[in-house]
JSON list of C-alpha atoms in Angstrom, two decimals:
[
{"chain": "A", "resi": 3, "resn": "MET", "atom": "CA", "xyz": [-13.74, 12.87, 5.47]},
{"chain": "A", "resi": 4, "resn": "THR", "atom": "CA", "xyz": [-13.21, 15.23, 2.52]},
{"chain": "A", "resi": 5, "resn": "MET", "atom": "CA", "xyz": [-10.12, 17.40, 2.39]},
{"chain": "A", "resi": 6, "resn": "ASN", "atom": "CA", "xyz": [-10.01, 20.42, 0.07]},
{"chain": "A", "resi": 7, "resn": "THR", "atom": "CA", "xyz": [-6.45, 21.44, 0.97]},
{"chain": "A", "resi": 8, "resn": "PRO", "atom": "CA", "xyz": [-4.30, 18.43, 1.89]},
{"chain": "A", "resi": 9, "resn": "ASN", "atom": "CA", "xyz": [-1.42, 18.97, 4.28]},
{"chain": "A", "resi": 10, "resn": "ARG", "atom": "CA", "xyz": [1.40, 18.37, 1.79]},
{"chain": "A", "resi": 11, "resn": "ASN", "atom": "CA", "xyz": [4.04, 18.66, 4.49]},
{"chain": "A", "resi": 12, "resn": "ARG", "atom": "CA", "xyz": [3.05, 15.33, 6.04]},
{"chain": "A", "resi": 13, "resn": "LEU", "atom": "CA", "xyz": [3.66, 13.49, 2.79]},
{"chain": "A", "resi": 14, "resn": "SER", "atom": "CA", "xyz": [6.86, 15.34, 1.89]},
{"chain": "A", "resi": 15, "resn": "ASP", "atom": "CA", "xyz": [8.22, 14.84, 5.42]},
{"chain": "A", "resi": 16, "resn": "PHE", "atom": "CA", "xyz": [7.47, 11.11, 5.15]},
{"chain": "A", "resi": 17, "resn": "ILE", "atom": "CA", "xyz": [9.23, 10.86, 1.77]},
{"chain": "A", "resi": 18, "resn": "GLN", "atom": "CA", "xyz": [12.34, 12.62, 3.05]},
{"chain": "A", "resi": 19, "resn": "ALA", "atom": "CA", "xyz": [12.50, 10.49, 6.20]},
{"chain": "A", "resi": 20, "resn": "ALA", "atom": "CA", "xyz": [11.95, 7.23, 4.29]},
{"chain": "A", "resi": 21, "resn": "THR", "atom": "CA", "xyz": [14.64, 8.20, 1.77]},
{"chain": "A", "resi": 22, "resn": "ARG", "atom": "CA", "xyz": [17.13, 8.81, 4.58]},
{"chain": "A", "resi": 23, "resn": "LEU", "atom": "CA", "xyz": [16.37, 5.38, 6.02]},
{"chain": "A", "resi": 24, "resn": "MET", "atom": "CA", "xyz": [16.92, 3.73, 2.64]},
{"chain": "A", "resi": 25, "resn": "ASP", "atom": "CA", "xyz": [20.20, 5.60, 2.14]},
{"chain": "A", "resi": 26, "resn": "ASP", "atom": "CA", "xyz": [21.57, 3.82, 5.21]},
{"chain": "A", "resi": 27, "resn": "HIS", "atom": "CA", "xyz": [20.09, 0.41, 4.37]},
{"chain": "A", "resi": 28, "resn": "ASP", "atom": "CA", "xyz": [21.63, -2.36, 2.26]},
{"chain": "A", "resi": 29, "resn": "ASP", "atom": "CA", "xyz": [19.26, -5.32, 2.74]},
{"chain": "A", "resi": 30, "resn": "ASN", "atom": "CA", "xyz": [16.78, -5.50, -0.16]},
{"chain": "A", "resi": 31, "resn": "GLN", "atom": "CA", "xyz": [14.89, -8.39, 1.42]},
{"chain": "A", "resi": 32, "resn": "ARG", "atom": "CA", "xyz": [13.83, -6.60, 4.60]},
{"chain": "A", "resi": 33, "resn": "PRO", "atom": "CA", "xyz": [12.74, -3.05, 5.38]},
{"chain": "A", "resi": 34, "resn": "PRO", "atom": "CA", "xyz": [14.98, -0.72, 7.35]},
{"chain": "A", "resi": 35, "resn": "ALA", "atom": "CA", "xyz": [14.34, -0.32, 11.04]},
{"chain": "A", "resi": 36, "resn": "GLY", "atom": "CA", "xyz": [12.05, 2.62, 11.61]},
{"chain": "A", "resi": 37, "resn": "MET", "atom": "CA", "xyz": [10.11, 2.36, 8.35]},
{"chain": "A", "resi": 38, "resn": "LYS", "atom": "CA", "xyz": [7.05, 0.84, 10.03]},
{"chain": "A", "resi": 39, "resn": "SER", "atom": "CA", "xyz": [6.98, 3.67, 12.57]},
{"chain": "A", "resi": 40, "resn": "LEU", "atom": "CA", "xyz": [7.17, 6.26, 9.80]},
{"chain": "A", "resi": 41, "resn": "LEU", "atom": "CA", "xyz": [4.12, 4.78, 8.07]},
{"chain": "A", "resi": 42, "resn": "ALA", "atom": "CA", "xyz": [2.28, 4.53, 11.39]},
{"chain": "A", "resi": 43, "resn": "ASP", "atom": "CA", "xyz": [2.90, 8.24, 11.98]},
{"chain": "A", "resi": 44, "resn": "LEU", "atom": "CA", "xyz": [1.64, 9.06, 8.48]},
{"chain": "A", "resi": 45, "resn": "VAL", "atom": "CA", "xyz": [-1.65, 7.17, 8.75]},
{"chain": "A", "resi": 46, "resn": "ALA", "atom": "CA", "xyz": [-2.25, 8.43, 12.29]},
{"chain": "A", "resi": 47, "resn": "GLN", "atom": "CA", "xyz": [-3.37, 11.69, 10.66]},
{"chain": "A", "resi": 48, "resn": "ASP", "atom": "CA", "xyz": [-6.03, 11.97, 7.95]},
{"chain": "A", "resi": 49, "resn": "ASP", "atom": "CA", "xyz": [-5.46, 15.43, 6.53]},
{"chain": "A", "resi": 50, "resn": "TRP", "atom": "CA", "xyz": [-2.82, 14.85, 3.84]},
{"chain": "A", "resi": 51, "resn": "LEU", "atom": "CA", "xyz": [-4.11, 12.49, 1.13]},
{"chain": "A", "resi": 52, "resn": "PRO", "atom": "CA", "xyz": [-4.87, 14.31, -2.17]},
{"chain": "A", "resi": 53, "resn": "GLU", "atom": "CA", "xyz": [-8.54, 14.15, -3.11]},
{"chain": "A", "resi": 54, "resn": "PHE", "atom": "CA", "xyz": [-8.01, 12.43, -6.47]},
{"chain": "A", "resi": 55, "resn": "CYS", "atom": "CA", "xyz": [-6.26, 9.57, -4.64]},
{"chain": "A", "resi": 56, "resn": "THR", "atom": "CA", "xyz": [-9.43, 8.82, -2.64]},
{"chain": "A", "resi": 57, "resn": "VAL", "atom": "CA", "xyz": [-11.89, 8.10, -5.46]},
{"chain": "A", "resi": 58, "resn": "PRO", "atom": "CA", "xyz": [-13.20, 4.51, -5.75]},
{"chain": "A", "resi": 59, "resn": "HIS", "atom": "CA", "xyz": [-14.03, 2.79, -9.03]},
{"chain": "A", "resi": 60, "resn": "PRO", "atom": "CA", "xyz": [-17.45, 1.10, -9.26]},
{"chain": "A", "resi": 61, "resn": "THR", "atom": "CA", "xyz": [-15.98, -2.23, -10.40]},
{"chain": "A", "resi": 62, "resn": "PHE", "atom": "CA", "xyz": [-12.45, -2.71, -9.08]},
{"chain": "A", "resi": 63, "resn": "TYR", "atom": "CA", "xyz": [-10.06, -1.31, -6.50]},
{"chain": "A", "resi": 64, "resn": "GLN", "atom": "CA", "xyz": [-7.82, 1.64, -7.35]},
{"chain": "A", "resi": 65, "resn": "GLN", "atom": "CA", "xyz": [-4.06, 1.86, -6.84]},
{"chain": "A", "resi": 66, "resn": "PHE", "atom": "CA", "xyz": [-2.78, 5.47, -6.88]},
{"chain": "A", "resi": 67, "resn": "LEU", "atom": "CA", "xyz": [0.95, 6.16, -6.81]},
{"chain": "A", "resi": 68, "resn": "LEU", "atom": "CA", "xyz": [1.82, 8.78, -4.19]},
{"chain": "A", "resi": 69, "resn": "HIS", "atom": "CA", "xyz": [5.59, 8.56, -4.55]},
{"chain": "A", "resi": 70, "resn": "CYS", "atom": "CA", "xyz": [8.27, 6.34, -6.04]},
{"chain": "A", "resi": 71, "resn": "ASP", "atom": "CA", "xyz": [11.88, 6.68, -4.94]},
{"chain": "A", "resi": 72, "resn": "PRO", "atom": "CA", "xyz": [14.04, 7.79, -7.92]},
{"chain": "A", "resi": 73, "resn": "MET", "atom": "CA", "xyz": [16.09, 4.59, -7.53]},
{"chain": "A", "resi": 74, "resn": "GLU", "atom": "CA", "xyz": [12.89, 2.51, -7.12]},
{"chain": "A", "resi": 75, "resn": "ARG", "atom": "CA", "xyz": [13.94, 1.37, -3.66]},
{"chain": "A", "resi": 76, "resn": "PHE", "atom": "CA", "xyz": [10.46, 2.06, -2.27]},
{"chain": "A", "resi": 77, "resn": "SER", "atom": "CA", "xyz": [7.04, 3.28, -3.33]},
{"chain": "A", "resi": 78, "resn": "LEU", "atom": "CA", "xyz": [4.01, 4.64, -1.51]},
{"chain": "A", "resi": 79, "resn": "VAL", "atom": "CA", "xyz": [0.54, 3.88, -2.83]},
{"chain": "A", "resi": 80, "resn": "SER", "atom": "CA", "xyz": [-3.05, 4.73, -1.89]},
{"chain": "A", "resi": 81, "resn": "PHE", "atom": "CA", "xyz": [-5.36, 1.72, -2.27]},
{"chain": "A", "resi": 82, "resn": "VAL", "atom": "CA", "xyz": [-9.01, 2.71, -2.58]},
{"chain": "A", "resi": 83, "resn": "TRP", "atom": "CA", "xyz": [-11.57, -0.03, -2.07]},
{"chain": "A", "resi": 84, "resn": "GLY", "atom": "CA", "xyz": [-15.14, 0.41, -3.26]},
{"chain": "A", "resi": 85, "resn": "PRO", "atom": "CA", "xyz": [-17.89, -1.30, -1.25]},
{"chain": "A", "resi": 86, "resn": "GLY", "atom": "CA", "xyz": [-17.36, -5.08, -1.18]},
{"chain": "A", "resi": 87, "resn": "GLN", "atom": "CA", "xyz": [-14.32, -5.05, -3.48]},
{"chain": "A", "resi": 88, "resn": "GLN", "atom": "CA", "xyz": [-11.44, -7.52, -3.10]},
{"chain": "A", "resi": 89, "resn": "THR", "atom": "CA", "xyz": [-8.16, -8.60, -4.64]},
{"chain": "A", "resi": 90, "resn": "PRO", "atom": "CA", "xyz": [-7.32, -12.00, -6.09]},
{"chain": "A", "resi": 91, "resn": "VAL", "atom": "CA", "xyz": [-5.00, -14.19, -4.02]},
{"chain": "A", "resi": 92, "resn": "HIS", "atom": "CA", "xyz": [-1.58, -12.72, -4.70]},
{"chain": "A", "resi": 93, "resn": "ASP", "atom": "CA", "xyz": [2.00, -12.20, -3.53]},
{"chain": "A", "resi": 94, "resn": "HIS", "atom": "CA", "xyz": [4.29, -9.15, -3.60]},
{"chain": "A", "resi": 95, "resn": "MET", "atom": "CA", "xyz": [7.93, -10.24, -4.19]},
{"chain": "A", "resi": 96, "resn": "VAL", "atom": "CA", "xyz": [9.13, -7.30, -2.08]},
{"chain": "A", "resi": 97, "resn": "TRP", "atom": "CA", "xyz": [8.68, -6.29, 1.56]},
{"chain": "A", "resi": 98, "resn": "GLY", "atom": "CA", "xyz": [5.71, -4.14, 2.39]},
{"chain": "A", "resi": 99, "resn": "PHE", "atom": "CA", "xyz": [3.60, -2.44, 5.02]},
{"chain": "A", "resi": 100, "resn": "ILE", "atom": "CA", "xyz": [-0.12, -1.70, 4.89]},
{"chain": "A", "resi": 101, "resn": "GLY", "atom": "CA", "xyz": [-1.38, 1.22, 6.96]},
{"chain": "A", "resi": 102, "resn": "MET", "atom": "CA", "xyz": [-5.12, 1.68, 7.34]},
{"chain": "A", "resi": 103, "resn": "LEU", "atom": "CA", "xyz": [-6.33, 5.24, 6.82]},
{"chain": "A", "resi": 104, "resn": "ARG", "atom": "CA", "xyz": [-10.13, 5.09, 6.41]},
{"chain": "A", "resi": 105, "resn": "GLY", "atom": "CA", "xyz": [-12.73, 2.36, 6.77]},
{"chain": "A", "resi": 106, "resn": "ALA", "atom": "CA", "xyz": [-11.36, -1.14, 7.36]},
{"chain": "A", "resi": 107, "resn": "GLU", "atom": "CA", "xyz": [-10.04, -4.12, 5.40]},
{"chain": "A", "resi": 108, "resn": "LEU", "atom": "CA", "xyz": [-9.66, -7.85, 5.91]},
{"chain": "A", "resi": 109, "resn": "SER", "atom": "CA", "xyz": [-6.50, -9.73, 4.97]},
{"chain": "A", "resi": 110, "resn": "GLN", "atom": "CA", "xyz": [-6.64, -13.51, 4.59]},
{"chain": "A", "resi": 111, "resn": "ARG", "atom": "CA", "xyz": [-3.21, -15.16, 4.54]},
{"chain": "A", "resi": 112, "resn": "TYR", "atom": "CA", "xyz": [-2.54, -18.45, 2.74]},
{"chain": "A", "resi": 113, "resn": "ARG", "atom": "CA", "xyz": [0.06, -21.18, 3.12]},
{"chain": "A", "resi": 114, "resn": "THR", "atom": "CA", "xyz": [1.25, -23.64, 0.50]},
{"chain": "A", "resi": 115, "resn": "ASN", "atom": "CA", "xyz": [0.45, -27.35, 1.02]},
{"chain": "A", "resi": 116, "resn": "PRO", "atom": "CA", "xyz": [2.81, -30.18, 0.02]},
{"chain": "A", "resi": 117, "resn": "ASP", "atom": "CA", "xyz": [0.70, -30.81, -3.12]},
{"chain": "A", "resi": 118, "resn": "GLY", "atom": "CA", "xyz": [1.05, -27.16, -4.16]},
{"chain": "A", "resi": 119, "resn": "SER", "atom": "CA", "xyz": [-2.50, -26.10, -3.29]},
{"chain": "A", "resi": 120, "resn": "LEU", "atom": "CA", "xyz": [-3.17, -23.19, -0.97]},
{"chain": "A", "resi": 121, "resn": "THR", "atom": "CA", "xyz": [-4.94, -23.25, 2.38]},
{"chain": "A", "resi": 122, "resn": "ALA", "atom": "CA", "xyz": [-6.15, -20.33, 4.49]},
{"chain": "A", "resi": 123, "resn": "ASP", "atom": "CA", "xyz": [-3.61, -19.68, 7.23]},
{"chain": "A", "resi": 124, "resn": "GLY", "atom": "CA", "xyz": [-5.71, -18.76, 10.25]},
{"chain": "A", "resi": 125, "resn": "GLU", "atom": "CA", "xyz": [-8.59, -16.31, 10.37]},
{"chain": "A", "resi": 126, "resn": "PRO", "atom": "CA", "xyz": [-8.59, -13.04, 8.41]},
{"chain": "A", "resi": 127, "resn": "ASP", "atom": "CA", "xyz": [-6.85, -10.10, 10.07]},
{"chain": "A", "resi": 128, "resn": "ARG", "atom": "CA", "xyz": [-8.94, -6.95, 10.34]},
{"chain": "A", "resi": 129, "resn": "LEU", "atom": "CA", "xyz": [-7.19, -3.62, 9.91]},
{"chain": "A", "resi": 130, "resn": "GLU", "atom": "CA", "xyz": [-8.79, -0.52, 11.40]},
{"chain": "A", "resi": 131, "resn": "PRO", "atom": "CA", "xyz": [-7.53, 3.07, 10.95]},
{"chain": "A", "resi": 132, "resn": "GLY", "atom": "CA", "xyz": [-4.04, 3.52, 12.35]},
{"chain": "A", "resi": 133, "resn": "MET", "atom": "CA", "xyz": [-3.18, -0.19, 12.28]},
{"chain": "A", "resi": 134, "resn": "ILE", "atom": "CA", "xyz": [-0.21, -1.57, 10.30]},
{"chain": "A", "resi": 135, "resn": "ASP", "atom": "CA", "xyz": [0.19, -4.98, 8.64]},
{"chain": "A", "resi": 136, "resn": "VAL", "atom": "CA", "xyz": [3.60, -6.35, 7.62]},
{"chain": "A", "resi": 137, "resn": "LEU", "atom": "CA", "xyz": [4.36, -8.28, 4.41]},
{"chain": "A", "resi": 138, "resn": "LEU", "atom": "CA", "xyz": [7.64, -10.22, 4.15]},
{"chain": "A", "resi": 139, "resn": "PRO", "atom": "CA", "xyz": [8.13, -12.70, 1.28]},
{"chain": "A", "resi": 140, "resn": "SER", "atom": "CA", "xyz": [10.58, -14.71, 3.38]},
{"chain": "A", "resi": 141, "resn": "GLU", "atom": "CA", "xyz": [7.87, -15.29, 5.98]},
{"chain": "A", "resi": 142, "resn": "GLY", "atom": "CA", "xyz": [4.97, -15.88, 3.59]},
{"chain": "A", "resi": 143, "resn": "ASP", "atom": "CA", "xyz": [3.17, -12.98, 1.98]},
{"chain": "A", "resi": 144, "resn": "ILE", "atom": "CA", "xyz": [0.46, -14.69, -0.07]},
{"chain": "A", "resi": 145, "resn": "HIS", "atom": "CA", "xyz": [-2.87, -13.17, 0.85]},
{"chain": "A", "resi": 146, "resn": "GLN", "atom": "CA", "xyz": [-6.23, -11.85, -0.34]},
{"chain": "A", "resi": 147, "resn": "VAL", "atom": "CA", "xyz": [-7.56, -8.48, 0.76]},
{"chain": "A", "resi": 148, "resn": "PHE", "atom": "CA", "xyz": [-11.20, -7.39, 1.11]},
{"chain": "A", "resi": 149, "resn": "ASN", "atom": "CA", "xyz": [-12.93, -4.15, 1.91]},
{"chain": "A", "resi": 150, "resn": "ALA", "atom": "CA", "xyz": [-14.52, -4.94, 5.27]},
{"chain": "A", "resi": 151, "resn": "TYR", "atom": "CA", "xyz": [-17.56, -2.86, 4.33]},
{"chain": "A", "resi": 152, "resn": "ASP", "atom": "CA", "xyz": [-20.26, -3.57, 1.76]},
{"chain": "A", "resi": 153, "resn": "ASP", "atom": "CA", "xyz": [-21.70, -0.07, 1.94]},
{"chain": "A", "resi": 154, "resn": "LYS", "atom": "CA", "xyz": [-18.77, 2.36, 1.88]},
{"chain": "A", "resi": 155, "resn": "PRO", "atom": "CA", "xyz": [-15.22, 2.75, 0.55]},
{"chain": "A", "resi": 156, "resn": "SER", "atom": "CA", "xyz": [-12.06, 2.03, 2.52]},
{"chain": "A", "resi": 157, "resn": "ILE", "atom": "CA", "xyz": [-8.57, 3.43, 1.96]},
{"chain": "A", "resi": 158, "resn": "SER", "atom": "CA", "xyz": [-5.23, 1.91, 2.95]},
{"chain": "A", "resi": 159, "resn": "ILE", "atom": "CA", "xyz": [-1.75, 3.29, 2.39]},
{"chain": "A", "resi": 160, "resn": "HIS", "atom": "CA", "xyz": [0.81, 0.74, 1.15]},
{"chain": "A", "resi": 161, "resn": "LEU", "atom": "CA", "xyz": [4.57, 1.08, 1.40]},
{"chain": "A", "resi": 162, "resn": "TYR", "atom": "CA", "xyz": [6.66, -1.37, -0.64]},
{"chain": "A", "resi": 163, "resn": "GLY", "atom": "CA", "xyz": [10.36, -2.13, -1.07]},
{"chain": "A", "resi": 164, "resn": "GLY", "atom": "CA", "xyz": [10.29, -1.41, -4.81]},
{"chain": "A", "resi": 165, "resn": "ASN", "atom": "CA", "xyz": [8.22, 0.24, -7.53]},
{"chain": "A", "resi": 166, "resn": "ILE", "atom": "CA", "xyz": [5.27, -2.01, -6.85]},
{"chain": "A", "resi": 167, "resn": "GLY", "atom": "CA", "xyz": [3.35, -1.08, -10.01]},
{"chain": "A", "resi": 168, "resn": "ALA", "atom": "CA", "xyz": [6.23, -2.42, -12.11]},
{"chain": "A", "resi": 169, "resn": "VAL", "atom": "CA", "xyz": [7.14, -5.50, -10.03]},
{"chain": "A", "resi": 170, "resn": "SER", "atom": "CA", "xyz": [6.45, -8.87, -11.67]},
{"chain": "A", "resi": 171, "resn": "ARG", "atom": "CA", "xyz": [4.27, -10.71, -9.14]},
{"chain": "A", "resi": 172, "resn": "HIS", "atom": "CA", "xyz": [1.78, -13.59, -9.03]},
{"chain": "A", "resi": 173, "resn": "VAL", "atom": "CA", "xyz": [-1.88, -14.33, -8.58]},
{"chain": "A", "resi": 174, "resn": "PHE", "atom": "CA", "xyz": [-2.80, -17.86, -7.54]},
{"chain": "A", "resi": 175, "resn": "ASP", "atom": "CA", "xyz": [-5.45, -20.45, -8.22]},
{"chain": "A", "resi": 176, "resn": "LEU", "atom": "CA", "xyz": [-6.48, -21.73, -4.80]},
{"chain": "A", "resi": 177, "resn": "ALA", "atom": "CA", "xyz": [-7.20, -25.31, -5.78]},
{"chain": "A", "resi": 178, "resn": "SER", "atom": "CA", "xyz": [-3.97, -25.97, -7.65]},
{"chain": "A", "resi": 179, "resn": "GLY", "atom": "CA", "xyz": [-1.74, -23.26, -6.26]},
{"chain": "A", "resi": 180, "resn": "GLN", "atom": "CA", "xyz": [-0.79, -22.50, -9.84]},
{"chain": "A", "resi": 181, "resn": "PRO", "atom": "CA", "xyz": [0.74, -19.01, -10.10]},
{"chain": "A", "resi": 182, "resn": "LYS", "atom": "CA", "xyz": [0.08, -16.58, -12.93]},
{"chain": "A", "resi": 183, "resn": "THR", "atom": "CA", "xyz": [2.45, -13.66, -13.45]},
{"chain": "A", "resi": 184, "resn": "PHE", "atom": "CA", "xyz": [1.02, -10.14, -13.44]},
{"chain": "A", "resi": 185, "resn": "ILE", "atom": "CA", "xyz": [2.22, -6.53, -13.26]},
{"chain": "A", "resi": 186, "resn": "SER", "atom": "CA", "xyz": [-0.32, -4.29, -11.57]},
{"chain": "A", "resi": 187, "resn": "GLY", "atom": "CA", "xyz": [0.55, -0.84, -12.90]},
{"chain": "A", "resi": 188, "resn": "TYR", "atom": "CA", "xyz": [-1.26, 2.14, -11.40]},
{"chain": "A", "resi": 189, "resn": "SER", "atom": "CA", "xyz": [-4.76, 3.58, -11.67]},
{"chain": "A", "resi": 190, "resn": "SER", "atom": "CA", "xyz": [-3.62, 7.05, -12.67]},
{"chain": "A", "resi": 191, "resn": "ASP", "atom": "CA", "xyz": [-0.66, 8.61, -14.48]},
{"chain": "A", "resi": 192, "resn": "LEU", "atom": "CA", "xyz": [-0.77, 11.54, -12.05]},
{"chain": "A", "resi": 193, "resn": "ILE", "atom": "CA", "xyz": [1.18, 11.79, -8.80]},
{"chain": "A", "resi": 194, "resn": "PRO", "atom": "CA", "xyz": [0.76, 14.43, -6.07]},
{"chain": "A", "resi": 195, "resn": "ASN", "atom": "CA", "xyz": [3.06, 17.45, -6.37]},
{"chain": "A", "resi": 196, "resn": "VAL", "atom": "CA", "xyz": [4.18, 17.52, -2.75]},
{"chain": "A", "resi": 197, "resn": "TRP", "atom": "CA", "xyz": [7.17, 19.70, -3.59]},
{"chain": "A", "resi": 198, "resn": "ASP", "atom": "CA", "xyz": [5.26, 22.82, -4.65]},
{"chain": "A", "resi": 199, "resn": "ARG", "atom": "CA", "xyz": [5.94, 24.98, -1.60]},
{"chain": "A", "resi": 200, "resn": "SER", "atom": "CA", "xyz": [5.61, 28.25, -3.49]},
{"chain": "A", "resi": 201, "resn": "ALA", "atom": "CA", "xyz": [2.40, 29.32, -1.76]},
{"chain": "A", "resi": 202, "resn": "SER", "atom": "CA", "xyz": [3.86, 28.94, 1.73]},
{"chain": "A", "resi": 203, "resn": "ARG", "atom": "CA", "xyz": [7.09, 30.66, 0.70]},
{"chain": "A", "resi": 204, "resn": "LYS", "atom": "CA", "xyz": [5.15, 33.70, -0.55]},
{"chain": "A", "resi": 205, "resn": "THR", "atom": "CA", "xyz": [3.35, 34.29, 2.75]}
]
């Protein structure tokens, strides 16, 4: 689906509602009640994502920042998966939700063995549009994510309890479990201007 004029109100309404939830929340380890429902409402509609945040890269997945809370308490990111693309095995260090917007993705969780190596924890979970996955470090958030399709892009919307592009996290070697620190950054230095309401105010 291609959108020439995204519905900015959906994104700005989400940001305002999420900010209000964070204002009344004091547990950095877990998301506030209601945050999952907010993301579910956002990805239930596919008319709001800016076009430049939907463009895949031919070699690796893209991570576009949609919004970061001024106090870095949460961030919202569009992940764009080209055909067949995948992440390394990684963790997050903050709580998170993944909401599927277009296409589908597979998430394979891992658990740590006594010798430090990693083992697949069950079968991969498949996310279809509208579905939400939950990531909690306290409950195990090491996983690997794949585009479920080899012939088309997929897009998921990620909500994290921090400025995820600046969080020091880890990728893992499966055989040894050895972690390597990384900071992901973002795929673009642009963010959507959801606050420009001048056109609607003039009408």
